[in-house]
Amino acid sequence: YKGDTRAGKYQVIIADGQTGEPVDILPNRKKKTISRYLKKYGAQVETVIMDMSHSFKLAVREALDRPLIIADRFHYCRYVYWALDQVRRNEQAVWSDYDRKKCKRMRRIFYKKKEELNAKERWYLNRYLQKSETLKKAYELKEAFCRWLELAKEKGILQTKEELHQFYQRVEESGIEAFQRCVRTLRNWEMEILNSFIFGYTNGFLEGINNHTKVMKRNAYGFRNFERARARILLTYKYKRIGVHVG
C-alpha cells in the first residue's frame, strides 16, 4: 500500500493466508528487504500468495526453499481488463467529442458481464462495438477469458490449462498488441495462476487490510514515521475485538 513514510513511498503488509491477520509490515517493497525478512522469519513458510510482482517472486524464491507460489486471482484478471481498457482508449480517441466522452463515462459497460447489463447499457455497448471492429474483438476476448475463469472452477486442472492455451491462441490470432502483452504476462505466471485453482487461496482479505490501513492513514493526516505507522496498524488489528466500556 502507499504509505509515504520516510522509510519509503510504499510499504508491504505480510499476513497469514489462513487466519487473515497481519503479521508484520515492511518499510519498503524492495527485493532485498523482502528477501532478508523471509530468510530471518520464514523458515516454516511453505505457501505464498502474492500479486504478480516480479521482484516479490524473485525475493520469495531466493529466501525460501522451493515454496509453492499462488498468484492472486484479482491481480491476474486485471491484466485482461487493462488490455481491454487500453484498446477502448485507443479506439475512442478518433471518435467525435460526444462519443469519446460518452464512451469514457460509460466504460463500466465493457467490464460487466454481458448478461448483467440492463437494456440501456446493452444499447450503448452495441453502439460502441459496432463503431470499432478492434474494440469488438477485444471485448470478445475479455468475455472469453471470463468464461474460462468461471468454468475453470468446475473443471480439472489439465482441462483448465488446455483451455487457457486456447485463449492464448485466440489472442495471437486477433493481432491486438495490448492483449498480446497481457498474454506474455500470463504465460510467465502460468504455474502460479493454475495453482490458484488447485489450492483456492486468494489475497482478497489483504485488500481489505490495505483499504483499512489507508483509512487510518487519512484519519491521521498521514504518517511520516514508519515505526509509529507500523505500531498503529498492527495494534489496531491485534486489539480490534476488544470492546471499550465507558461508565
Coordinates of N, CA and C in Angstrom, one line a residue:
Y1 N 0.8 -1.2 0.0 CA 0.0 0.0 0.0 C 0.9 1.2 0.0
K2 N 0.3 2.4 -0.4 CA 1.1 3.6 -0.5 C 1.1 4.3 0.9
G3 N 2.2 4.2 1.6 CA 2.3 4.7 2.9 C 2.9 6.1 3.0
D4 N 3.9 6.4 2.1 CA 4.5 7.7 2.0 C 5.2 8.1 3.3
T5 N 5.8 7.1 4.0 CA 6.6 7.4 5.2 C 8.0 7.8 4.8
R6 N 8.9 8.2 5.7 CA 10.3 8.5 5.4 C 11.0 7.2 5.0
A7 N 10.5 6.0 5.4 CA 11.2 4.8 5.0 C 11.0 4.4 3.5
G8 N 10.0 5.0 2.9 CA 9.7 4.6 1.5 C 8.3 5.0 1.1
K9 N 8.1 5.1 -0.2 CA 6.8 5.5 -0.7 C 5.7 4.4 -0.5
Y10 N 6.2 3.2 -0.7 CA 5.3 2.0 -0.5 C 5.7 1.1 0.6
Q11 N 4.8 0.6 1.4 CA 5.1 -0.4 2.4 C 4.4 -1.7 2.1
V12 N 4.9 -2.8 2.7 CA 4.4 -4.1 2.3 C 3.8 -4.7 3.6
I13 N 2.6 -5.2 3.5 CA 1.9 -5.9 4.6 C 2.1 -7.4 4.4
I14 N 2.6 -8.1 5.4 CA 2.7 -9.6 5.3 C 1.6 -10.1 6.3
A15 N 0.8 -11.0 5.8 CA -0.3 -11.5 6.6 C -0.4 -13.0 6.5
D16 N -1.1 -13.6 7.4 CA -1.3 -15.1 7.5 C -2.4 -15.4 6.5
G17 N -2.1 -16.2 5.5 CA -3.1 -16.6 4.5 C -4.3 -17.4 4.9
Q18 N -4.2 -18.0 6.1 CA -5.3 -18.8 6.6 C -6.1 -18.0 7.6
T19 N -5.5 -17.3 8.5 CA -6.3 -16.5 9.5 C -6.7 -15.1 9.0
G20 N -6.0 -14.6 8.0 CA -6.2 -13.3 7.5 C -5.7 -12.2 8.4
E21 N -4.9 -12.5 9.4 CA -4.4 -11.5 10.3 C -3.0 -11.0 9.8
P22 N -2.8 -9.7 9.9 CA -1.5 -9.1 9.5 C -0.4 -9.6 10.5
V23 N 0.8 -10.0 10.0 CA 1.9 -10.5 10.8 C 2.9 -9.4 11.0
D24 N 3.2 -8.7 9.9 CA 4.2 -7.6 10.0 C 4.1 -6.7 8.8
I25 N 4.8 -5.5 8.9 CA 4.8 -4.5 7.9 C 6.2 -4.2 7.6
L26 N 6.6 -4.2 6.3 CA 8.0 -3.9 5.9 C 8.0 -2.5 5.4
P27 N 9.2 -1.8 5.6 CA 9.3 -0.4 5.3 C 9.3 0.0 3.8
N28 N 9.6 -1.0 3.0 CA 9.5 -0.8 1.5 C 9.3 -2.1 0.8
R29 N 9.2 -2.0 -0.5 CA 8.9 -3.2 -1.3 C 10.1 -3.7 -2.1
K30 N 11.3 -3.3 -1.7 CA 12.5 -3.7 -2.4 C 12.7 -5.2 -2.2
K31 N 13.3 -5.8 -3.3 CA 13.6 -7.3 -3.2 C 14.5 -7.6 -2.1
K32 N 15.5 -6.8 -1.8 CA 16.4 -7.1 -0.7 C 15.8 -7.1 0.6
T33 N 14.8 -6.1 0.8 CA 14.1 -6.0 2.1 C 13.3 -7.2 2.4
I34 N 12.5 -7.6 1.3 CA 11.6 -8.8 1.5 C 12.4 -10.1 1.7
S35 N 13.4 -10.2 0.9 CA 14.2 -11.5 1.0 C 14.9 -11.6 2.3
R36 N 15.4 -10.5 2.9 CA 16.1 -10.5 4.2 C 15.1 -10.9 5.3
Y37 N 13.9 -10.4 5.2 CA 12.8 -10.7 6.2 C 12.4 -12.1 6.1
L38 N 12.2 -12.7 4.9 CA 11.8 -14.1 4.8 C 12.9 -15.0 5.2
K39 N 14.1 -14.7 5.0 CA 15.2 -15.5 5.4 C 15.3 -15.6 6.9
K40 N 14.9 -14.5 7.6 CA 15.0 -14.4 9.0 C 13.8 -15.1 9.7
Y41 N 12.6 -14.9 9.1 CA 11.4 -15.4 9.8 C 10.6 -16.4 9.1
G42 N 11.0 -16.7 7.8 CA 10.1 -17.6 7.0 C 10.5 -19.0 6.9
A43 N 11.2 -19.6 7.9 CA 11.7 -20.9 7.8 C 10.5 -21.9 7.6
Q44 N 9.4 -21.6 8.2 CA 8.2 -22.6 8.2 C 7.2 -22.3 7.1
V45 N 7.5 -21.3 6.3 CA 6.6 -20.9 5.3 C 6.7 -21.9 4.1
E46 N 5.5 -22.4 3.7 CA 5.5 -23.4 2.5 C 4.8 -22.8 1.4
T47 N 3.8 -21.9 1.6 CA 2.9 -21.4 0.6 C 2.9 -19.9 0.6
V48 N 3.0 -19.2 -0.5 CA 3.0 -17.7 -0.5 C 2.0 -17.3 -1.6
I49 N 1.0 -16.5 -1.2 CA 0.0 -15.9 -2.1 C 0.4 -14.5 -2.4
M50 N 0.6 -14.0 -3.6 CA 1.1 -12.7 -3.9 C 0.4 -12.1 -5.1
D51 N 0.6 -10.8 -5.3 CA 0.2 -10.2 -6.6 C 1.4 -10.5 -7.5
M52 N 1.2 -10.1 -8.8 CA 2.1 -10.5 -9.8 C 3.3 -9.5 -9.9
S53 N 4.0 -9.4 -8.8 CA 5.2 -8.6 -8.8 C 6.5 -9.5 -9.1
H54 N 7.2 -9.1 -10.1 CA 8.4 -9.9 -10.4 C 9.4 -9.9 -9.3
S55 N 9.6 -8.7 -8.6 CA 10.5 -8.6 -7.5 C 10.1 -9.4 -6.3
F56 N 8.8 -9.5 -6.1 CA 8.2 -10.3 -5.0 C 8.6 -11.8 -5.2
K57 N 8.4 -12.2 -6.5 CA 8.6 -13.6 -6.8 C 10.1 -14.0 -6.6
L58 N 11.0 -13.1 -7.1 CA 12.4 -13.3 -7.0 C 12.8 -13.4 -5.5
A59 N 12.3 -12.5 -4.7 CA 12.6 -12.5 -3.3 C 12.2 -13.7 -2.6
V60 N 11.0 -14.2 -2.9 CA 10.5 -15.4 -2.3 C 11.3 -16.6 -2.7
R61 N 11.6 -16.7 -3.9 CA 12.4 -17.9 -4.4 C 13.8 -17.9 -3.9
E62 N 14.3 -16.7 -3.7 CA 15.7 -16.6 -3.1 C 15.7 -16.9 -1.7
A63 N 14.7 -16.5 -0.9 CA 14.7 -16.7 0.5 C 14.2 -18.0 1.0
L64 N 13.3 -18.6 0.3 CA 12.6 -19.8 0.8 C 13.0 -21.0 0.0
D65 N 12.9 -22.2 0.5 CA 13.3 -23.4 -0.1 C 12.1 -24.0 -0.9
R66 N 12.1 -23.7 -2.2 CA 11.1 -24.2 -3.2 C 9.7 -24.0 -2.7
P67 N 9.3 -22.7 -2.4 CA 7.9 -22.5 -1.9 C 6.9 -22.7 -3.0
L68 N 5.7 -23.0 -2.6 CA 4.5 -23.0 -3.5 C 4.0 -21.6 -3.6
I69 N 4.0 -21.0 -4.9 CA 3.6 -19.6 -5.1 C 2.3 -19.7 -5.8
I70 N 1.3 -18.9 -5.3 CA 0.0 -18.8 -5.8 C -0.2 -17.3 -6.3
A71 N -0.6 -17.1 -7.5 CA -1.0 -15.8 -8.0 C -2.4 -15.4 -7.5
D72 N -2.6 -14.3 -7.0 CA -3.9 -13.8 -6.5 C -4.8 -13.6 -7.8
R73 N -6.0 -14.1 -7.7 CA -6.9 -14.1 -8.8 C -7.2 -12.7 -9.3
F74 N -7.5 -11.8 -8.4 CA -7.8 -10.4 -8.8 C -6.7 -9.8 -9.6
H75 N -5.5 -10.1 -9.2 CA -4.3 -9.4 -9.9 C -4.1 -10.0 -11.3
Y76 N -4.3 -11.3 -11.5 CA -4.1 -11.7 -12.9 C -5.3 -11.4 -13.8
C77 N -6.5 -11.3 -13.2 CA -7.6 -10.9 -14.0 C -7.5 -9.5 -14.5
R78 N -7.0 -8.6 -13.7 CA -7.0 -7.2 -14.1 C -6.1 -6.9 -15.3
Y79 N -5.1 -7.8 -15.6 CA -4.4 -7.6 -16.8 C -5.2 -7.7 -18.0
V80 N -6.2 -8.5 -18.0 CA -7.1 -8.6 -19.2 C -8.0 -7.4 -19.3
Y81 N -8.5 -6.9 -18.1 CA -9.3 -5.6 -18.1 C -8.4 -4.4 -18.5
W82 N -7.2 -4.4 -18.1 CA -6.3 -3.3 -18.5 C -6.1 -3.3 -20.0
A83 N -5.9 -4.5 -20.6 CA -5.8 -4.6 -22.1 C -7.0 -4.1 -22.8
L84 N -8.2 -4.5 -22.3 CA -9.4 -4.0 -22.9 C -9.5 -2.5 -22.8
D85 N -9.2 -2.0 -21.6 CA -9.3 -0.5 -21.4 C -8.3 0.2 -22.3
Q86 N -7.1 -0.4 -22.6 CA -6.2 0.3 -23.5 C -6.7 0.3 -24.9
V87 N -7.4 -0.8 -25.3 CA -8.0 -0.8 -26.7 C -9.1 0.3 -26.7
R88 N -9.9 0.3 -25.7 CA -11.0 1.3 -25.7 C -10.5 2.7 -25.8
R89 N -9.5 3.1 -25.1 CA -8.9 4.4 -25.1 C -8.3 4.7 -26.5
N90 N -7.7 3.7 -27.1 CA -7.1 4.0 -28.4 C -8.1 4.2 -29.5
E91 N -9.2 3.4 -29.4 CA -10.3 3.5 -30.4 C -11.1 4.7 -30.3
Q92 N -11.5 5.1 -29.1 CA -12.3 6.2 -28.9 C -11.6 7.6 -29.2
A93 N -10.3 7.5 -29.2 CA -9.5 8.8 -29.5 C -9.9 9.4 -30.8
V94 N -10.3 8.6 -31.8 CA -10.6 9.1 -33.1 C -12.1 9.3 -33.4
W95 N -12.9 9.1 -32.4 CA -14.3 9.4 -32.5 C -14.6 10.9 -32.3
S96 N -15.9 11.2 -32.5 CA -16.4 12.5 -32.2 C -16.2 12.8 -30.7
D97 N -16.2 14.1 -30.4 CA -16.1 14.5 -29.0 C -17.2 13.9 -28.2
Y98 N -18.5 13.9 -28.7 CA -19.6 13.4 -27.9 C -19.4 11.9 -27.6
D99 N -19.1 11.1 -28.7 CA -18.9 9.6 -28.5 C -17.7 9.3 -27.6
R100 N -16.6 10.1 -27.8 CA -15.4 9.8 -27.0 C -15.7 10.1 -25.5
K101 N -16.4 11.2 -25.2 CA -16.7 11.5 -23.8 C -17.7 10.6 -23.2
K102 N -18.7 10.2 -24.0 CA -19.8 9.4 -23.5 C -19.3 8.0 -23.3
C103 N -18.4 7.5 -24.2 CA -17.9 6.1 -24.0 C -17.0 6.1 -22.8
K104 N -16.3 7.1 -22.5 CA -15.4 7.2 -21.3 C -16.3 7.1 -20.1
R105 N -17.4 7.8 -20.1 CA -18.3 7.8 -18.9 C -19.0 6.5 -18.8
M106 N -19.2 5.8 -19.9 CA -20.0 4.5 -19.8 C -19.0 3.3 -19.8
R107 N -17.7 3.5 -19.6 CA -16.8 2.4 -19.7 C -17.1 1.2 -18.8
R108 N -17.9 1.4 -17.8 CA -18.2 0.3 -17.0 C -19.0 -0.8 -17.7
I109 N -19.6 -0.5 -18.8 CA -20.4 -1.5 -19.6 C -19.5 -2.5 -20.2
F110 N -18.2 -2.2 -20.4 CA -17.3 -3.1 -21.0 C -16.8 -4.1 -20.0
Y111 N -16.9 -3.7 -18.7 CA -16.3 -4.6 -17.6 C -17.4 -5.6 -17.1
K112 N -18.6 -5.2 -17.1 CA -19.7 -6.0 -16.6 C -19.9 -7.2 -17.5
K113 N -20.4 -8.3 -16.9 CA -20.8 -9.5 -17.6 C -22.0 -9.1 -18.6
K114 N -22.0 -9.6 -19.8 CA -23.0 -9.2 -20.8 C -24.4 -9.5 -20.3
E115 N -24.6 -10.6 -19.6 CA -25.9 -10.9 -19.1 C -26.4 -10.1 -17.9
E116 N -25.5 -9.3 -17.3 CA -25.9 -8.4 -16.2 C -26.2 -7.0 -16.7
L117 N -26.0 -6.7 -18.0 CA -26.3 -5.4 -18.5 C -27.8 -5.1 -18.6
N118 N -28.3 -3.9 -18.3 CA -29.7 -3.6 -18.5 C -29.8 -3.1 -20.0
A119 N -31.1 -2.8 -20.3 CA -31.4 -2.5 -21.7 C -30.6 -1.3 -22.2
K120 N -30.5 -0.3 -21.4 CA -29.8 0.9 -21.8 C -28.3 0.6 -22.0
E121 N -27.7 -0.1 -21.1 CA -26.3 -0.5 -21.2 C -26.0 -1.3 -22.4
R122 N -26.9 -2.3 -22.7 CA -26.7 -3.1 -23.9 C -26.8 -2.3 -25.2
W123 N -27.6 -1.2 -25.2 CA -27.7 -0.4 -26.4 C -26.4 0.4 -26.6
Y124 N -25.9 0.9 -25.5 CA -24.6 1.6 -25.6 C -23.4 0.7 -26.0
L125 N -23.4 -0.5 -25.4 CA -22.4 -1.4 -25.7 C -22.4 -1.8 -27.2
N126 N -23.6 -2.1 -27.7 CA -23.7 -2.5 -29.2 C -23.3 -1.3 -30.0
R127 N -23.7 -0.1 -29.6 CA -23.3 1.1 -30.4 C -21.8 1.2 -30.6
Y128 N -21.1 1.1 -29.4 CA -19.6 1.3 -29.5 C -18.9 0.1 -30.1
L129 N -19.4 -1.1 -29.9 CA -18.8 -2.2 -30.6 C -18.9 -2.2 -32.1
Q130 N -20.0 -1.6 -32.5 CA -20.3 -1.5 -34.0 C -19.4 -0.4 -34.6
K131 N -18.9 0.5 -33.8 CA -18.1 1.6 -34.3 C -16.6 1.2 -34.5
S132 N -16.2 0.0 -33.9 CA -14.8 -0.4 -34.0 C -14.7 -1.9 -33.9
E133 N -14.2 -2.5 -35.0 CA -14.0 -3.9 -35.1 C -13.0 -4.4 -34.1
T134 N -11.9 -3.6 -33.9 CA -10.9 -3.9 -32.9 C -11.4 -3.9 -31.5
L135 N -12.2 -3.0 -31.2 CA -12.9 -2.9 -29.8 C -13.8 -4.1 -29.6
K136 N -14.5 -4.5 -30.7 CA -15.4 -5.7 -30.6 C -14.6 -6.9 -30.4
K137 N -13.5 -7.1 -31.1 CA -12.6 -8.3 -30.8 C -12.1 -8.3 -29.4
A138 N -11.6 -7.1 -28.9 CA -11.1 -7.0 -27.6 C -12.2 -7.4 -26.5
Y139 N -13.4 -6.9 -26.7 CA -14.5 -7.2 -25.8 C -14.7 -8.7 -25.8
E140 N -14.7 -9.3 -27.0 CA -15.0 -10.8 -27.1 C -13.9 -11.6 -26.4
L141 N -12.6 -11.1 -26.5 CA -11.5 -11.8 -25.8 C -11.7 -11.7 -24.3
K142 N -12.2 -10.5 -23.8 CA -12.5 -10.4 -22.4 C -13.6 -11.3 -21.9
E143 N -14.6 -11.4 -22.7 CA -15.7 -12.3 -22.4 C -15.2 -13.8 -22.4
A144 N -14.4 -14.1 -23.4 CA -13.8 -15.5 -23.5 C -13.0 -15.8 -22.2
F145 N -12.2 -14.9 -21.7 CA -11.4 -15.1 -20.5 C -12.3 -15.3 -19.3
C146 N -13.4 -14.5 -19.2 CA -14.3 -14.6 -18.1 C -15.0 -16.0 -18.1
R147 N -15.4 -16.4 -19.3 CA -16.0 -17.8 -19.4 C -15.0 -18.8 -18.9
W148 N -13.7 -18.7 -19.4 CA -12.7 -19.7 -18.9 C -12.5 -19.6 -17.4
L149 N -12.6 -18.4 -16.8 CA -12.4 -18.3 -15.4 C -13.5 -19.0 -14.6
E150 N -14.7 -18.8 -15.1 CA -15.9 -19.4 -14.4 C -15.9 -20.9 -14.5
L151 N -15.6 -21.4 -15.7 CA -15.6 -22.9 -15.9 C -14.4 -23.6 -15.3
A152 N -13.3 -22.8 -15.1 CA -12.1 -23.4 -14.6 C -12.3 -23.8 -13.1
K153 N -13.3 -23.2 -12.4 CA -13.6 -23.5 -11.0 C -14.2 -24.9 -10.9
E154 N -14.8 -25.4 -12.0 CA -15.5 -26.7 -12.0 C -14.8 -27.8 -12.7
K155 N -13.7 -27.5 -13.5 CA -13.0 -28.5 -14.3 C -11.7 -28.9 -13.7
G156 N -11.2 -30.0 -14.2 CA -9.9 -30.5 -13.8 C -8.8 -29.5 -14.2
I157 N -7.6 -29.6 -13.6 CA -6.5 -28.7 -13.9 C -6.0 -28.9 -15.3
L158 N -5.9 -30.1 -15.8 CA -5.4 -30.3 -17.1 C -6.3 -29.7 -18.2
Q159 N -7.6 -29.8 -18.0 CA -8.5 -29.2 -19.0 C -8.4 -27.6 -18.9
T160 N -8.3 -27.2 -17.6 CA -8.2 -25.7 -17.4 C -7.0 -25.2 -18.1
K161 N -5.8 -25.9 -18.0 CA -4.6 -25.5 -18.6 C -4.8 -25.5 -20.2
E162 N -5.4 -26.5 -20.7 CA -5.6 -26.6 -22.1 C -6.4 -25.5 -22.7
E163 N -7.5 -25.2 -21.9 CA -8.4 -24.1 -22.4 C -7.7 -22.7 -22.2
L164 N -6.8 -22.6 -21.3 CA -6.1 -21.3 -21.2 C -5.1 -21.2 -22.4
H165 N -4.5 -22.2 -22.8 CA -3.7 -22.2 -24.0 C -4.5 -21.9 -25.3
Q166 N -5.8 -22.3 -25.3 CA -6.7 -22.0 -26.4 C -6.9 -20.4 -26.4
F167 N -7.1 -19.9 -25.2 CA -7.2 -18.4 -25.1 C -6.0 -17.7 -25.6
Y168 N -4.8 -18.2 -25.3 CA -3.6 -17.6 -25.8 C -3.6 -17.6 -27.3
Q169 N -4.0 -18.7 -27.9 CA -4.0 -18.8 -29.4 C -5.0 -17.9 -30.0
R170 N -6.1 -17.7 -29.3 CA -7.2 -16.8 -29.8 C -6.6 -15.3 -29.8
V171 N -5.9 -15.0 -28.7 CA -5.3 -13.7 -28.6 C -4.3 -13.4 -29.7
E172 N -3.4 -14.4 -30.0 CA -2.4 -14.3 -31.0 C -3.1 -14.1 -32.4
E173 N -4.2 -14.8 -32.7 CA -4.9 -14.7 -33.9 C -5.6 -13.3 -34.1
S174 N -5.9 -12.7 -33.0 CA -6.6 -11.4 -33.0 C -5.7 -10.3 -33.5
G175 N -4.4 -10.4 -33.2 CA -3.4 -9.4 -33.6 C -3.5 -8.1 -32.7
I176 N -4.1 -8.1 -31.6 CA -4.3 -6.9 -30.8 C -3.1 -6.9 -29.8
E177 N -2.2 -5.9 -30.0 CA -1.0 -5.8 -29.2 C -1.2 -5.7 -27.7
A178 N -2.2 -5.0 -27.3 CA -2.5 -4.9 -25.8 C -2.8 -6.2 -25.2
F179 N -3.5 -7.1 -25.9 CA -3.8 -8.4 -25.3 C -2.6 -9.3 -25.5
Q180 N -1.8 -9.1 -26.5 CA -0.6 -10.0 -26.7 C 0.4 -9.7 -25.5
R181 N 0.5 -8.4 -25.1 CA 1.3 -8.1 -23.9 C 0.7 -8.8 -22.7
C182 N -0.6 -8.7 -22.6 CA -1.2 -9.4 -21.4 C -0.9 -10.9 -21.4
V183 N -1.0 -11.5 -22.5 CA -0.8 -13.0 -22.6 C 0.7 -13.3 -22.3
R184 N 1.6 -12.5 -22.6 CA 3.0 -12.7 -22.3 C 3.2 -12.7 -20.7
T185 N 2.4 -11.8 -20.1 CA 2.5 -11.8 -18.6 C 1.8 -13.1 -18.0
L186 N 0.7 -13.5 -18.6 CA 0.0 -14.7 -18.1 C 0.9 -15.9 -18.3
R187 N 1.6 -16.0 -19.4 CA 2.5 -17.1 -19.7 C 3.6 -17.2 -18.6
N188 N 4.1 -16.0 -18.3 CA 5.2 -16.0 -17.3 C 4.7 -16.4 -15.9
W189 N 3.5 -16.3 -15.7 CA 2.9 -16.6 -14.4 C 1.9 -17.8 -14.4
E190 N 2.0 -18.6 -15.5 CA 1.0 -19.7 -15.7 C 1.0 -20.7 -14.5
M191 N 2.1 -21.1 -14.1 CA 2.1 -22.1 -13.0 C 1.4 -21.5 -11.7
E192 N 1.8 -20.3 -11.4 CA 1.2 -19.7 -10.2 C -0.3 -19.4 -10.4
I193 N -0.7 -19.1 -11.6 CA -2.2 -18.9 -11.9 C -2.9 -20.2 -11.7
L194 N -2.4 -21.3 -12.3 CA -3.1 -22.6 -12.2 C -3.1 -23.1 -10.7
N195 N -2.1 -22.7 -9.9 CA -2.1 -23.0 -8.5 C -3.2 -22.4 -7.8
S196 N -3.7 -21.3 -8.3 CA -4.9 -20.6 -7.6 C -6.1 -21.4 -7.7
F197 N -6.2 -22.3 -8.7 CA -7.4 -23.2 -8.8 C -7.2 -24.4 -8.0
I198 N -6.0 -24.9 -7.9 CA -5.7 -26.1 -7.2 C -5.9 -25.9 -5.7
F199 N -5.4 -24.8 -5.2 CA -5.4 -24.6 -3.7 C -6.4 -23.6 -3.2
G200 N -6.9 -22.7 -4.1 CA -8.1 -21.9 -3.7 C -7.8 -20.7 -2.8
Y201 N -6.5 -20.4 -2.5 CA -6.2 -19.2 -1.7 C -6.2 -18.0 -2.5
T202 N -6.6 -16.9 -1.9 CA -6.6 -15.6 -2.6 C -6.1 -14.5 -1.6
N203 N -5.8 -13.3 -2.1 CA -5.4 -12.2 -1.3 C -6.5 -11.2 -1.0
G204 N -7.7 -11.7 -1.2 CA -8.9 -10.8 -1.0 C -8.9 -10.1 0.3
F205 N -8.6 -10.9 1.4 CA -8.6 -10.3 2.7 C -7.6 -9.3 2.9
L206 N -6.4 -9.4 2.2 CA -5.4 -8.5 2.3 C -5.7 -7.1 1.7
E207 N -6.5 -7.2 0.6 CA -7.0 -5.9 0.0 C -7.9 -5.2 1.0
G208 N -8.6 -5.9 1.9 CA -9.4 -5.3 2.9 C -8.5 -4.6 4.0
I209 N -7.4 -5.3 4.3 CA -6.5 -4.7 5.3 C -5.8 -3.5 4.7
N210 N -5.5 -3.5 3.4 CA -4.9 -2.3 2.8 C -5.8 -1.2 2.8
N211 N -7.1 -1.4 2.5 CA -8.1 -0.3 2.5 C -8.3 0.3 3.9
H212 N -8.3 -0.6 4.9 CA -8.4 -0.1 6.3 C -7.2 0.7 6.7
T213 N -6.0 0.2 6.2 CA -4.8 0.9 6.5 C -4.8 2.3 5.9
K214 N -5.3 2.4 4.7 CA -5.3 3.7 4.0 C -6.3 4.7 4.8
V215 N -7.4 4.1 5.3 CA -8.3 5.0 6.1 C -7.6 5.5 7.3
M216 N -6.9 4.6 8.0 CA -6.2 5.1 9.2 C -5.2 6.1 8.9
K217 N -4.5 6.0 7.7 CA -3.5 7.0 7.3 C -4.2 8.3 7.0
R218 N -5.3 8.3 6.4 CA -6.0 9.6 6.1 C -6.5 10.2 7.4
N219 N -7.1 9.4 8.3 CA -7.6 10.0 9.5 C -6.4 10.6 10.4
A220 N -5.2 10.1 10.2 CA -4.1 10.7 10.9 C -3.4 11.7 10.1
Y221 N -3.9 12.1 8.9 CA -3.3 13.1 8.0 C -1.9 12.6 7.6
G222 N -1.8 11.3 7.5 CA -0.5 10.7 7.0 C 0.4 10.4 8.2
F223 N 1.3 9.4 7.9 CA 2.4 9.0 8.9 C 3.7 9.3 8.2
R224 N 4.6 10.1 8.9 CA 5.9 10.2 8.4 C 6.9 9.3 9.0
N225 N 6.6 8.9 10.3 CA 7.5 7.9 11.0 C 7.0 6.5 10.7
F226 N 7.8 5.7 10.1 CA 7.4 4.3 9.7 C 7.1 3.5 10.9
E227 N 7.9 3.5 12.0 CA 7.7 2.7 13.1 C 6.4 3.0 13.9
R228 N 6.0 4.3 13.9 CA 4.7 4.6 14.5 C 3.6 4.1 13.7
A229 N 3.7 4.3 12.4 CA 2.6 3.8 11.5 C 2.5 2.3 11.6
R230 N 3.6 1.6 11.7 CA 3.6 0.1 11.8 C 2.9 -0.3 13.1
A231 N 3.3 0.3 14.2 CA 2.7 0.0 15.5 C 1.2 0.3 15.5
R232 N 0.8 1.4 15.0 CA -0.6 1.8 15.0 C -1.4 0.7 14.2
I233 N -1.0 0.3 13.1 CA -1.7 -0.6 12.2 C -1.8 -2.0 12.9
L234 N -0.6 -2.5 13.3 CA -0.6 -3.8 13.9 C -1.4 -3.9 15.2
L235 N -1.3 -2.9 16.1 CA -2.0 -2.8 17.3 C -3.5 -2.7 17.1
T236 N -3.9 -2.0 16.0 CA -5.4 -1.9 15.7 C -5.9 -3.2 15.4
Y237 N -5.2 -4.1 14.6 CA -5.7 -5.4 14.3 C -5.6 -6.4 15.5
K238 N -4.6 -6.2 16.3 CA -4.4 -7.1 17.4 C -5.5 -7.0 18.4
Y239 N -6.0 -5.7 18.7 CA -6.9 -5.5 19.7 C -8.3 -5.0 19.2
K240 N -8.6 -5.3 17.9 CA -9.8 -4.8 17.4 C -11.1 -5.5 17.9
R241 N -10.9 -6.7 18.5 CA -12.0 -7.5 19.0 C -12.3 -7.1 20.5
I242 N -11.4 -6.3 21.1 CA -11.6 -5.9 22.5 C -12.6 -4.8 22.6
G243 N -13.6 -4.9 23.3 CA -14.6 -3.9 23.4 C -14.2 -2.8 24.4
V244 N -14.7 -1.6 24.2 CA -14.4 -0.5 25.0 C -15.7 -0.1 25.8
H245 N -15.6 -0.1 27.1 CA -16.7 0.2 28.0 C -16.5 1.5 28.8
V246 N -17.5 2.3 28.7 CA -17.4 3.6 29.4 C -18.4 3.7 30.5
G247 N -18.0 4.1 31.7 CA -19.0 4.2 32.8 C -18.8 3.3 33.9

